[in-house]
Coordinates of C-alpha atoms in Angstrom, one line a residue:
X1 CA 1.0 52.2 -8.3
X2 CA 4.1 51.0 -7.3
X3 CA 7.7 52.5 -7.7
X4 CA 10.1 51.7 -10.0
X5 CA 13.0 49.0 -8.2
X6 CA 10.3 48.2 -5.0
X7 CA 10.5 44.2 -5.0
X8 CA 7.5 42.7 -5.6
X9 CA 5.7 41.3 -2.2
X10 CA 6.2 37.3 -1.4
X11 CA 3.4 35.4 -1.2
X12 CA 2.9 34.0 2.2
X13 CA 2.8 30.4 1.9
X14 CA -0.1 28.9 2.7
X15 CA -0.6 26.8 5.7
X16 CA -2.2 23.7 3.9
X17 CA -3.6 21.3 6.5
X18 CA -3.8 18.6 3.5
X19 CA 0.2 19.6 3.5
X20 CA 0.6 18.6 6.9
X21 CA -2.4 15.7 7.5
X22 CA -0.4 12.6 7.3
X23 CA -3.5 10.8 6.1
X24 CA -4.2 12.9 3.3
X25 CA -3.8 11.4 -0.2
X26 CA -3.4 14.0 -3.0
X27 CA -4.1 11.6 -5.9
X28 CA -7.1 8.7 -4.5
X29 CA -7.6 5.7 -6.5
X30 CA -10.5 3.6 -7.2
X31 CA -9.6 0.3 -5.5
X32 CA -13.2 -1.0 -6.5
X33 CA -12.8 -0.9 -9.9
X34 CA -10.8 -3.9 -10.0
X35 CA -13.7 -6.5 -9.1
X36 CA -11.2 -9.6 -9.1
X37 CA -8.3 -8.9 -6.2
X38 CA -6.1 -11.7 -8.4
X39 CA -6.3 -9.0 -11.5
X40 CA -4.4 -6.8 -8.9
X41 CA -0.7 -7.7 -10.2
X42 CA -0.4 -7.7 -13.7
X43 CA 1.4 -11.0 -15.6
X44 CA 4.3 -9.1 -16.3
X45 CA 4.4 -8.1 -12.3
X46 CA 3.9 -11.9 -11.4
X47 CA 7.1 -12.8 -13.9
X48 CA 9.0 -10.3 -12.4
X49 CA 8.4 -11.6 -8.6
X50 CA 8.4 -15.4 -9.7
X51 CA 4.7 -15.8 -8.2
X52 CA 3.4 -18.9 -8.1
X53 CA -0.2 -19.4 -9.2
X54 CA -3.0 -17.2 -7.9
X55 CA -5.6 -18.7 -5.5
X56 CA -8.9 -16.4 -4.7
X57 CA -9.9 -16.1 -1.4
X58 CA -11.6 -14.3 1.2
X59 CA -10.6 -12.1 3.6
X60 CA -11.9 -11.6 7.5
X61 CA -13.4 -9.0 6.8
X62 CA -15.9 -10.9 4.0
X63 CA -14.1 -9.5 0.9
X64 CA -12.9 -11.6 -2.3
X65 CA -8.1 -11.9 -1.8
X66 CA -5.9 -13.3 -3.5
X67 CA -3.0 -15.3 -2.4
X68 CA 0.1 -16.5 -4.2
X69 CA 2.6 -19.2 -2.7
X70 CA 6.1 -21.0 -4.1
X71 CA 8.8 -21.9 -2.0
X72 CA 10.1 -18.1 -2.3
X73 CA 7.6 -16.4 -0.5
X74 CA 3.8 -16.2 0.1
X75 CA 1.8 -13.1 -0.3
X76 CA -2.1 -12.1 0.6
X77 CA -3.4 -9.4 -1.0
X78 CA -6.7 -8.1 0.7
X79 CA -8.5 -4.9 -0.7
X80 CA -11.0 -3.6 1.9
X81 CA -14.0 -1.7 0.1
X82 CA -16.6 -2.2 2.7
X83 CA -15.7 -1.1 5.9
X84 CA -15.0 2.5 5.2
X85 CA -12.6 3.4 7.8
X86 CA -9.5 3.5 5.5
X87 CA -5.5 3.9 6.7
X88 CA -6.6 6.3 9.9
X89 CA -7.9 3.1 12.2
X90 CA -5.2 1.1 11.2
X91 CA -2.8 3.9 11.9
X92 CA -4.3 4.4 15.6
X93 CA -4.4 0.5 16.4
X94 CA -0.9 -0.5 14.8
X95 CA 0.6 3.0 13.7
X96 CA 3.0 5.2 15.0
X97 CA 1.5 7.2 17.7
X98 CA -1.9 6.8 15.5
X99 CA 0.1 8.2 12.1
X100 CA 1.1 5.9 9.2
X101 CA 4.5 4.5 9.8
X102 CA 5.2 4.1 6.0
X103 CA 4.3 6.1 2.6
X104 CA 4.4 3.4 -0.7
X105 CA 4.9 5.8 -3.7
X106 CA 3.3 8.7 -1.8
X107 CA 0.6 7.4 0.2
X108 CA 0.3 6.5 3.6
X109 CA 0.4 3.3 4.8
X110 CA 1.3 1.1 8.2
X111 CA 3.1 -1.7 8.8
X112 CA 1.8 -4.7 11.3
X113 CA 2.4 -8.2 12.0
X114 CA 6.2 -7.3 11.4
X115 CA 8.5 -10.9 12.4
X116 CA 11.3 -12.0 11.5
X117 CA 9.8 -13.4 8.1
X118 CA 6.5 -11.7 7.7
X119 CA 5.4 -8.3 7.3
X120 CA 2.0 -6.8 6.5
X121 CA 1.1 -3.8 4.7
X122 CA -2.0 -2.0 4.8
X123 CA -2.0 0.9 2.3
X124 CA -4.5 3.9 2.0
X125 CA -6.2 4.7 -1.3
X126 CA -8.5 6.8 -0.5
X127 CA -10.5 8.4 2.8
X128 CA -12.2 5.2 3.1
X129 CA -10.7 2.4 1.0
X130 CA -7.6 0.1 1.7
X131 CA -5.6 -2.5 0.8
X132 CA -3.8 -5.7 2.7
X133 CA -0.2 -7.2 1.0
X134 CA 0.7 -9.9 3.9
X135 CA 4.3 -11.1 3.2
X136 CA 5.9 -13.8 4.3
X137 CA 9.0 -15.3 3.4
X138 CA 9.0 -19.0 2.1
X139 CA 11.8 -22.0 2.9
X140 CA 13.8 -20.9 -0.7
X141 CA 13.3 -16.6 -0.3
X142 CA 16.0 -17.3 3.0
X143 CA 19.1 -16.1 2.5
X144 CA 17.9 -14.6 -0.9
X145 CA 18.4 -10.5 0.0
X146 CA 15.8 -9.9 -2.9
X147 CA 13.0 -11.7 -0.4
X148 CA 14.4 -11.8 2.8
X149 CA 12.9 -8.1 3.7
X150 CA 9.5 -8.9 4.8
X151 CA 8.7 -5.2 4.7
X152 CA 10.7 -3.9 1.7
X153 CA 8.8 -7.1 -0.4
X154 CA 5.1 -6.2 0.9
X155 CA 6.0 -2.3 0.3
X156 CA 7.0 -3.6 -3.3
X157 CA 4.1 -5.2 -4.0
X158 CA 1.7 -2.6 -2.4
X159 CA 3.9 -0.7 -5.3
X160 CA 2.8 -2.7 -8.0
X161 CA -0.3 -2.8 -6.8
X162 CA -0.6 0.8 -6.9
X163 CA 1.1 1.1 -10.3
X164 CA -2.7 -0.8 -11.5
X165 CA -5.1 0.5 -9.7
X166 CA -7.4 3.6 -11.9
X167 CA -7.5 7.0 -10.6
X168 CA -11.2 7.4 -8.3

Protein backbone atom coordinates (compact mmCIF):
# COMPACT_ATOMS: atom_id res chain seq x y z
CA UNK A 1 0.00 0.00 0.00
CA UNK A 2 1.37 3.20 -0.66
CA UNK A 3 1.37 6.52 1.45
CA UNK A 4 -0.68 9.27 0.95
CA UNK A 5 1.61 12.27 -1.18
CA UNK A 6 4.52 9.42 -2.33
CA UNK A 7 4.76 10.21 -6.20
CA UNK A 8 3.95 7.54 -8.25
CA UNK A 9 7.22 5.66 -9.76
CA UNK A 10 8.25 6.70 -13.62
CA UNK A 11 8.23 4.15 -15.95
CA UNK A 12 11.68 3.48 -17.29
CA UNK A 13 11.57 3.97 -20.87
CA UNK A 14 12.10 1.28 -22.71
CA UNK A 15 15.09 0.85 -24.83
CA UNK A 16 13.29 -0.05 -28.18
CA UNK A 17 15.89 -1.40 -30.70
CA UNK A 18 13.07 -0.83 -33.43
CA UNK A 19 13.43 2.92 -31.88
CA UNK A 20 16.84 3.08 -32.65
CA UNK A 21 17.29 0.57 -35.95
CA UNK A 22 17.54 3.04 -38.73
CA UNK A 23 16.09 0.37 -41.01
CA UNK A 24 13.07 -0.24 -39.15
CA UNK A 25 9.72 0.71 -40.67
CA UNK A 26 6.90 1.03 -38.17
CA UNK A 27 4.04 1.09 -40.75
CA UNK A 28 5.26 -1.59 -44.04
CA UNK A 29 3.44 -1.37 -47.14
CA UNK A 30 2.46 -3.75 -49.71
CA UNK A 31 4.43 -2.58 -52.84
CA UNK A 32 3.16 -5.82 -54.69
CA UNK A 33 -0.21 -4.99 -54.66
CA UNK A 34 0.13 -2.61 -57.29
CA UNK A 35 0.77 -5.12 -60.32
CA UNK A 36 1.31 -2.16 -62.92
CA UNK A 37 4.44 0.19 -61.68
CA UNK A 38 2.67 3.09 -64.17
CA UNK A 39 -0.64 2.82 -61.69
CA UNK A 40 2.07 4.05 -59.02
CA UNK A 41 1.25 7.90 -59.38
CA UNK A 42 -2.25 8.67 -59.45
CA UNK A 43 -3.78 11.12 -62.51
CA UNK A 44 -4.20 13.76 -60.21
CA UNK A 45 -0.33 13.25 -59.08
CA UNK A 46 0.77 13.21 -62.84
CA UNK A 47 -1.33 16.80 -63.35
CA UNK A 48 0.25 18.16 -60.47
CA UNK A 49 4.03 17.28 -61.75
CA UNK A 50 3.08 18.00 -65.55
CA UNK A 51 4.22 14.21 -66.43
CA UNK A 52 4.36 13.42 -69.76
CA UNK A 53 2.96 10.18 -70.87
CA UNK A 54 3.80 6.92 -69.10
CA UNK A 55 5.93 4.26 -70.91
CA UNK A 56 6.26 0.63 -69.16
CA UNK A 57 9.43 -0.83 -68.85
CA UNK A 58 11.68 -3.06 -67.25
CA UNK A 59 14.07 -2.68 -64.88
CA UNK A 60 17.72 -4.51 -64.39
CA UNK A 61 16.79 -6.35 -62.10
CA UNK A 62 13.86 -8.09 -64.54
CA UNK A 63 10.90 -6.18 -62.94
CA UNK A 64 7.93 -4.31 -64.90
CA UNK A 65 8.96 0.35 -64.41
CA UNK A 66 7.61 2.91 -65.51
CA UNK A 67 9.13 5.97 -66.98
CA UNK A 68 7.71 9.42 -67.77
CA UNK A 69 9.60 12.09 -69.91
CA UNK A 70 8.69 15.95 -71.22
CA UNK A 71 11.13 18.56 -71.63
CA UNK A 72 10.80 19.19 -67.67
CA UNK A 73 12.27 16.33 -66.32
CA UNK A 74 12.37 12.48 -66.67
CA UNK A 75 11.63 10.09 -63.98
CA UNK A 76 12.05 5.98 -63.56
CA UNK A 77 10.17 4.49 -61.21
CA UNK A 78 11.38 0.80 -60.41
CA UNK A 79 9.68 -1.25 -57.57
CA UNK A 80 11.89 -4.24 -56.55
CA UNK A 81 9.62 -7.20 -55.23
CA UNK A 82 11.95 -10.01 -56.10
CA UNK A 83 15.15 -9.73 -54.71
CA UNK A 84 14.34 -9.49 -51.15
CA UNK A 85 17.13 -7.54 -49.73
CA UNK A 86 15.28 -4.26 -49.24
CA UNK A 87 16.85 -0.52 -48.15
CA UNK A 88 19.72 -2.39 -45.82
CA UNK A 89 22.06 -3.48 -49.08
CA UNK A 90 21.52 -0.38 -50.69
CA UNK A 91 22.31 1.49 -47.48
CA UNK A 92 25.75 -0.45 -47.14
CA UNK A 93 26.73 -0.04 -50.97
CA UNK A 94 25.57 3.67 -51.41
CA UNK A 95 24.50 4.80 -47.82
CA UNK A 96 25.88 6.66 -45.19
CA UNK A 97 28.33 4.52 -43.36
CA UNK A 98 25.79 1.51 -44.41
CA UNK A 99 22.62 3.67 -42.80
CA UNK A 100 19.95 5.34 -45.05
CA UNK A 101 20.93 8.81 -45.80
CA UNK A 102 17.28 10.00 -46.20
CA UNK A 103 13.73 9.19 -44.57
CA UNK A 104 10.58 10.06 -47.32
CA UNK A 105 7.53 10.58 -45.00
CA UNK A 106 9.14 8.35 -42.26
CA UNK A 107 10.81 5.62 -43.98
CA UNK A 108 14.27 5.08 -44.74
CA UNK A 109 15.65 5.50 -47.87
CA UNK A 110 19.19 6.34 -49.74
CA UNK A 111 20.21 8.52 -52.22
CA UNK A 112 22.70 7.37 -55.23
CA UNK A 113 23.66 8.45 -58.62
CA UNK A 114 23.42 12.11 -57.16
CA UNK A 115 24.78 14.83 -60.24
CA UNK A 116 24.27 17.87 -60.90
CA UNK A 117 20.87 16.97 -62.68
CA UNK A 118 20.02 13.49 -61.60
CA UNK A 119 19.26 11.97 -58.37
CA UNK A 120 18.07 8.45 -57.46
CA UNK A 121 16.03 7.31 -54.78
CA UNK A 122 15.62 4.04 -53.42
CA UNK A 123 13.00 3.83 -50.72
CA UNK A 124 12.31 0.95 -48.18
CA UNK A 125 8.77 -0.40 -47.77
CA UNK A 126 9.18 -3.06 -46.02
CA UNK A 127 12.21 -5.72 -44.62
CA UNK A 128 12.45 -6.86 -48.09
CA UNK A 129 10.64 -4.75 -50.65
CA UNK A 130 11.81 -1.42 -52.41
CA UNK A 131 11.36 1.07 -54.65
CA UNK A 132 13.59 3.03 -57.44
CA UNK A 133 12.35 7.03 -58.39
CA UNK A 134 15.44 8.04 -60.81
CA UNK A 135 15.28 11.80 -61.51
CA UNK A 136 16.62 13.64 -63.80
CA UNK A 137 16.20 17.09 -64.88
CA UNK A 138 15.07 17.78 -68.56
CA UNK A 139 16.40 20.84 -71.02
CA UNK A 140 12.99 23.13 -69.79
CA UNK A 141 13.07 21.86 -65.61
CA UNK A 142 16.62 24.25 -65.68
CA UNK A 143 16.40 27.18 -64.02
CA UNK A 144 12.81 26.16 -62.89
CA UNK A 145 13.54 25.96 -58.70
CA UNK A 146 10.42 23.63 -58.61
CA UNK A 147 12.67 20.85 -60.83
CA UNK A 148 15.97 21.90 -60.52
CA UNK A 149 16.48 19.69 -57.10
CA UNK A 150 17.27 16.39 -58.40
CA UNK A 151 16.91 15.00 -54.95
CA UNK A 152 14.08 17.15 -53.44
CA UNK A 153 11.90 15.99 -56.91
CA UNK A 154 12.78 12.10 -56.55
CA UNK A 155 12.07 12.41 -52.67
CA UNK A 156 8.66 14.08 -53.87
CA UNK A 157 7.76 11.49 -55.92
CA UNK A 158 8.98 8.59 -53.70
CA UNK A 159 6.25 10.77 -51.60
CA UNK A 160 3.50 10.29 -53.82
CA UNK A 161 4.40 7.20 -54.40
CA UNK A 162 4.00 6.35 -50.92
CA UNK A 163 0.82 8.34 -50.45
CA UNK A 164 -0.66 5.06 -53.03
CA UNK A 165 0.76 2.26 -52.01
CA UNK A 166 -1.85 -0.21 -49.41
CA UNK A 167 -0.71 -0.98 -45.98
CA UNK A 168 1.13 -4.90 -46.16
Amino acid sequence: MRNPGTPEPTPRPETSTAANDPFNIDQPKNLAAVSAPCQLLSQNQLQELSAGQAEPGESEWGQENCRWSNQLFAVNISPDTVQGQGISWMAKTAGDNGKPDANVNGYPAVHYAETRGSCATIVGTSDTETFLVNYQIGSEGRGNPEYENPCGMADKIAGMVLENLPPA
